[in-house]
PDB file of C-alpha atoms in Angstrom:
ATOM      1  CA  MET A   1     -15.170  61.443  53.042  1.00  0.00           C
ATOM      2  CA  HIS A   2     -13.627  64.343  54.891  1.00  0.00           C
ATOM      3  CA  LEU A   3     -12.250  67.329  53.054  1.00  0.00           C
ATOM      4  CA  ALA A   4      -9.000  67.114  55.020  1.00  0.00           C
ATOM      5  CA  TYR A   5      -7.703  63.984  53.256  1.00  0.00           C
ATOM      6  CA  PRO A   6      -7.595  65.357  49.698  1.00  0.00           C
ATOM      7  CA  ALA A   7      -6.484  68.753  51.011  1.00  0.00           C
ATOM      8  CA  VAL A   8      -3.492  67.252  52.841  1.00  0.00           C
ATOM      9  CA  LEU A   9      -2.615  65.135  49.809  1.00  0.00           C
ATOM     10  CA  SER A  10      -2.861  68.218  47.620  1.00  0.00           C
ATOM     11  CA  VAL A  11      -0.551  70.172  49.924  1.00  0.00           C
ATOM     12  CA  LEU A  12       1.978  67.327  49.876  1.00  0.00           C
ATOM     13  CA  LEU A  13       1.865  67.126  46.070  1.00  0.00           C
ATOM     14  CA  PHE A  14       2.206  70.891  45.729  1.00  0.00           C
ATOM     15  CA  CYS A  15       5.152  71.047  48.153  1.00  0.00           C
ATOM     16  CA  THR A  16       6.864  68.187  46.317  1.00  0.00           C
ATOM     17  CA  GLY A  17       6.398  70.025  43.022  1.00  0.00           C
ATOM     18  CA  LEU A  18       7.636  73.293  44.512  1.00  0.00           C
ATOM     19  CA  TYR A  19      10.747  71.559  45.822  1.00  0.00           C
ATOM     20  CA  GLY A  20      11.298  70.069  42.366  1.00  0.00           C
ATOM     21  CA  VAL A  21      11.050  73.466  40.696  1.00  0.00           C
ATOM     22  CA  LEU A  22      13.416  75.141  43.146  1.00  0.00           C
ATOM     23  CA  ALA A  23      15.999  72.382  43.546  1.00  0.00           C
ATOM     24  CA  ARG A  24      16.251  70.695  40.140  1.00  0.00           C
ATOM     25  CA  ARG A  25      18.615  71.829  37.429  1.00  0.00           C
ATOM     26  CA  ASN A  26      17.300  69.693  34.581  1.00  0.00           C
ATOM     27  CA  ALA A  27      14.637  71.481  32.538  1.00  0.00           C
ATOM     28  CA  ILE A  28      12.555  68.354  31.980  1.00  0.00           C
ATOM     29  CA  LEU A  29      12.400  67.647  35.711  1.00  0.00           C
ATOM     30  CA  VAL A  30      11.335  71.245  36.305  1.00  0.00           C
ATOM     31  CA  LEU A  31       8.498  70.801  33.802  1.00  0.00           C
ATOM     32  CA  MET A  32       7.441  67.584  35.533  1.00  0.00           C
ATOM     33  CA  SER A  33       7.421  69.423  38.861  1.00  0.00           C
ATOM     34  CA  VAL A  34       5.202  72.147  37.423  1.00  0.00           C
ATOM     35  CA  GLU A  35       2.807  69.442  36.232  1.00  0.00           C
ATOM     36  CA  LEU A  36       2.791  67.976  39.731  1.00  0.00           C
ATOM     37  CA  MET A  37       1.832  71.373  41.148  1.00  0.00           C
ATOM     38  CA  LEU A  38      -0.970  71.740  38.595  1.00  0.00           C
ATOM     39  CA  ASN A  39      -2.282  68.294  39.514  1.00  0.00           C
ATOM     40  CA  ALA A  40      -2.339  69.318  43.167  1.00  0.00           C
ATOM     41  CA  VAL A  41      -4.490  72.304  42.214  1.00  0.00           C
ATOM     42  CA  ASN A  42      -6.772  70.015  40.181  1.00  0.00           C
ATOM     43  CA  LEU A  43      -7.199  67.717  43.173  1.00  0.00           C
ATOM     44  CA  ASN A  44      -8.161  70.691  45.333  1.00  0.00           C
ATOM     45  CA  LEU A  45     -10.660  71.949  42.761  1.00  0.00           C
ATOM     46  CA  VAL A  46     -12.425  68.604  42.499  1.00  0.00           C
ATOM     47  CA  ALA A  47     -12.393  67.987  46.263  1.00  0.00           C
ATOM     48  CA  PHE A  48     -13.892  71.383  47.033  1.00  0.00           C
ATOM     49  CA  ASP A  49     -16.421  70.976  44.227  1.00  0.00           C
ATOM     50  CA  VAL A  50     -17.639  67.683  45.723  1.00  0.00           C
ATOM     51  CA  TRP A  51     -17.680  69.183  49.222  1.00  0.00           C
ATOM     52  CA  LEU A  52     -19.619  72.281  48.129  1.00  0.00           C
ATOM     53  CA  SER A  53     -22.069  70.313  45.979  1.00  0.00           C
ATOM     54  CA  ARG A  54     -23.172  68.341  49.046  1.00  0.00           C
ATOM     55  CA  ALA A  55     -23.921  71.581  50.895  1.00  0.00           C
ATOM     56  CA  ALA A  56     -25.770  73.290  48.034  1.00  0.00           C
ATOM     57  CA  GLU A  57     -29.001  72.193  46.441  1.00  0.00           C
ATOM     58  CA  GLU A  58     -27.805  73.118  42.956  1.00  0.00           C
ATOM     59  CA  THR A  59     -24.788  71.330  41.611  1.00  0.00           C
ATOM     60  CA  LEU A  60     -22.902  73.467  39.138  1.00  0.00           C
ATOM     61  CA  HIS A  61     -19.685  71.406  39.109  1.00  0.00           C
ATOM     62  CA  SER A  62     -17.644  74.513  38.440  1.00  0.00           C
ATOM     63  CA  GLY A  63     -14.584  72.947  40.108  1.00  0.00           C
ATOM     64  CA  GLN A  64     -14.655  70.054  37.678  1.00  0.00           C
ATOM     65  CA  ALA A  65     -15.059  72.435  34.730  1.00  0.00           C
ATOM     66  CA  LEU A  66     -12.052  74.444  35.915  1.00  0.00           C
ATOM     67  CA  THR A  67     -10.112  71.200  36.263  1.00  0.00           C
ATOM     68  CA  LEU A  68     -10.797  70.359  32.615  1.00  0.00           C
ATOM     69  CA  PHE A  69      -9.497  73.782  31.565  1.00  0.00           C
ATOM     70  CA  THR A  70      -6.425  73.320  33.744  1.00  0.00           C
ATOM     71  CA  ILE A  71      -5.728  69.905  32.189  1.00  0.00           C
ATOM     72  CA  ALA A  72      -6.007  71.409  28.697  1.00  0.00           C
ATOM     73  CA  ILE A  73      -3.654  74.255  29.589  1.00  0.00           C
ATOM     74  CA  ALA A  74      -1.207  71.811  31.207  1.00  0.00           C
ATOM     75  CA  ALA A  75      -1.200  69.651  28.071  1.00  0.00           C
ATOM     76  CA  ALA A  76      -0.428  72.673  25.885  1.00  0.00           C
ATOM     77  CA  GLU A  77       2.234  73.850  28.335  1.00  0.00           C
ATOM     78  CA  ILE A  78       4.004  70.520  28.425  1.00  0.00           C
ATOM     79  CA  GLY A  79       3.929  70.241  24.634  1.00  0.00           C
ATOM     80  CA  ILE A  80       5.421  73.684  24.085  1.00  0.00           C
ATOM     81  CA  GLY A  81       7.827  73.305  27.009  1.00  0.00           C
ATOM     82  CA  LEU A  82       9.204  69.993  25.765  1.00  0.00           C
ATOM     83  CA  ALA A  83       9.583  71.404  22.267  1.00  0.00           C
ATOM     84  CA  ILE A  84      11.617  74.312  23.636  1.00  0.00           C
ATOM     85  CA  VAL A  85      13.737  72.017  25.827  1.00  0.00           C
ATOM     86  CA  LEU A  86      14.446  69.687  22.897  1.00  0.00           C
ATOM     87  CA  ALA A  87      15.387  72.614  20.648  1.00  0.00           C
ATOM     88  CA  VAL A  88      17.726  74.030  23.284  1.00  0.00           C
ATOM     89  CA  HIS A  89      19.247  70.598  23.912  1.00  0.00           C
ATOM     90  CA  ARG A  90      19.787  70.098  20.198  1.00  0.00           C
ATOM     91  CA  ASN A  91      21.497  73.498  19.837  1.00  0.00           C
ATOM     92  CA  ARG A  92      23.522  73.654  23.055  1.00  0.00           C
ATOM     93  CA  GLY A  93      23.934  70.003  24.007  1.00  0.00           C
ATOM     94  CA  THR A  94      22.551  70.251  27.551  1.00  0.00           C
ATOM     95  CA  ALA A  95      19.245  70.638  29.366  1.00  0.00           C
ATOM     96  CA  ASP A  96      20.938  71.897  32.549  1.00  0.00           C
ATOM     97  CA  ILE A  97      19.282  75.190  33.468  1.00  0.00           C
ATOM     98  CA  ASP A  98      22.369  76.604  35.199  1.00  0.00           C
ATOM     99  CA  LYS A  99      24.552  76.065  32.128  1.00  0.00           C
ATOM    100  CA  LEU A 100      22.123  77.713  29.738  1.00  0.00           C
ATOM    101  CA  ARG A 101      22.732  81.374  29.140  1.00  0.00           C
ATOM    102  CA  ASP A 102      21.213  83.924  26.881  1.00  0.00           C
ATOM    103  CA  THR A 103      23.162  84.427  23.677  1.00  0.00           C
ATOM    104  CA  ALA A 104      23.810  88.042  24.627  1.00  0.00           C
ATOM    105  CA  GLU A 105      25.548  86.965  27.841  1.00  0.00           C
ATOM    106  CA  GLY A 106      27.963  84.671  26.060  1.00  0.00           C
ATOM    107  CA  HIS A 107      29.233  87.306  23.617  1.00  0.00           C
ATOM    108  CA  GLU A 108      30.293  90.283  25.691  1.00  0.00           C
ATOM    109  CA  SER A 109      31.767  93.084  23.648  1.00  0.00           C
ATOM    110  CA  HIS A 110      34.766  95.107  24.710  1.00  0.00           C
ATOM    111  CA  PRO A 111      34.348  98.758  23.701  1.00  0.00           C
ATOM    112  CA  THR A 112      37.440 100.387  22.222  1.00  0.00           C
ATOM    113  CA  ASP A 113      36.115 103.931  21.827  1.00  0.00           C
ATOM    114  CA  GLY A 114      36.753 104.870  25.459  1.00  0.00           C
ATOM    115  CA  SER A 115      33.068 105.470  26.234  1.00  0.00           C
ATOM    116  CA  ASP A 116      33.287 103.372  29.379  1.00  0.00           C
ATOM    117  CA  GLY A 117      35.812 105.682  30.976  1.00  0.00           C
ATOM    118  CA  SER A 118      38.899 103.781  29.897  1.00  0.00           C
ATOM    119  CA  ASP A 119      41.447 104.884  27.335  1.00  0.00           C
ATOM    120  CA  GLY A 120      40.475 102.115  24.900  1.00  0.00           C
ATOM    121  CA  SER A 121      43.568  99.986  25.471  1.00  0.00           C
ATOM    122  CA  ASP A 122      43.067  96.508  26.853  1.00  0.00           C
ATOM    123  CA  SER A 123      46.116  95.298  28.729  1.00  0.00           C
ATOM    124  CA  ASP A 124      44.667  91.850  29.393  1.00  0.00           C
ATOM    125  CA  ALA A 125      44.808  89.876  26.146  1.00  0.00           C
ATOM    126  CA  ARG A 126      42.957  86.934  27.701  1.00  0.00           C
ATOM    127  CA  THR A 127      39.670  88.890  27.862  1.00  0.00           C
ATOM    128  CA  ALA A 128      39.896  90.225  24.325  1.00  0.00           C
ATOM    129  CA  GLY A 129      38.198  88.270  21.567  1.00  0.00           C
ATOM    130  CA  PRO A 130      39.961  87.095  18.390  1.00  0.00           C
ATOM    131  CA  ALA A 131      38.704  90.094  16.408  1.00  0.00           C
ATOM    132  CA  ASP A 132      39.930  92.503  19.094  1.00  0.00           C
ATOM    133  CA  ARG A 133      43.375  90.899  19.152  1.00  0.00           C
ATOM    134  CA  ALA A 134      43.653  90.981  15.344  1.00  0.00           C
ATOM    135  CA  GLY A 135      42.588  94.648  15.244  1.00  0.00           C
ATOM    136  CA  LYS A 136      45.136  95.602  17.911  1.00  0.00           C
ATOM    137  CA  ALA A 137      47.869  93.683  16.119  1.00  0.00           C
ATOM    138  CA  GLU A 138      47.146  95.631  12.925  1.00  0.00           C
ATOM    139  CA  ALA A 139      47.021  98.914  14.831  1.00  0.00           C
ATOM    140  CA  THR A 140      50.429  98.353  16.406  1.00  0.00           C
ATOM    141  CA  ALA A 141      52.074  97.208  13.146  1.00  0.00           C
TER     142      ALA A 141
END
């Protein structure tokens, strides 16, 4: 068997996984694409291990040992990744990566002490939160 066949297959698998990571918006599909990329690396490790063991007198099978470690790491990664995705989906209702934001991004504060260079008054009531509007209503009354 030539080394080119598994190498080309590995490149195709890796490119498919890379496309999945870059183009997909669903977190579960991104995790599946990462697994596809790891499997492409595993295929390369085993193919090169077989190719090098034919050339050497000693067979260490280090590529196959690395593949076992990679499979163990991939299993742990998919377990933790799916747990995080399920927790986020349970809390926010979506697994769409573009719609997920950090909690700090969703709750922007509007400073009223004038430290940002403004005079502290907010003329646009649509951007002020409910607490800001209630505080301004009390201040004007």
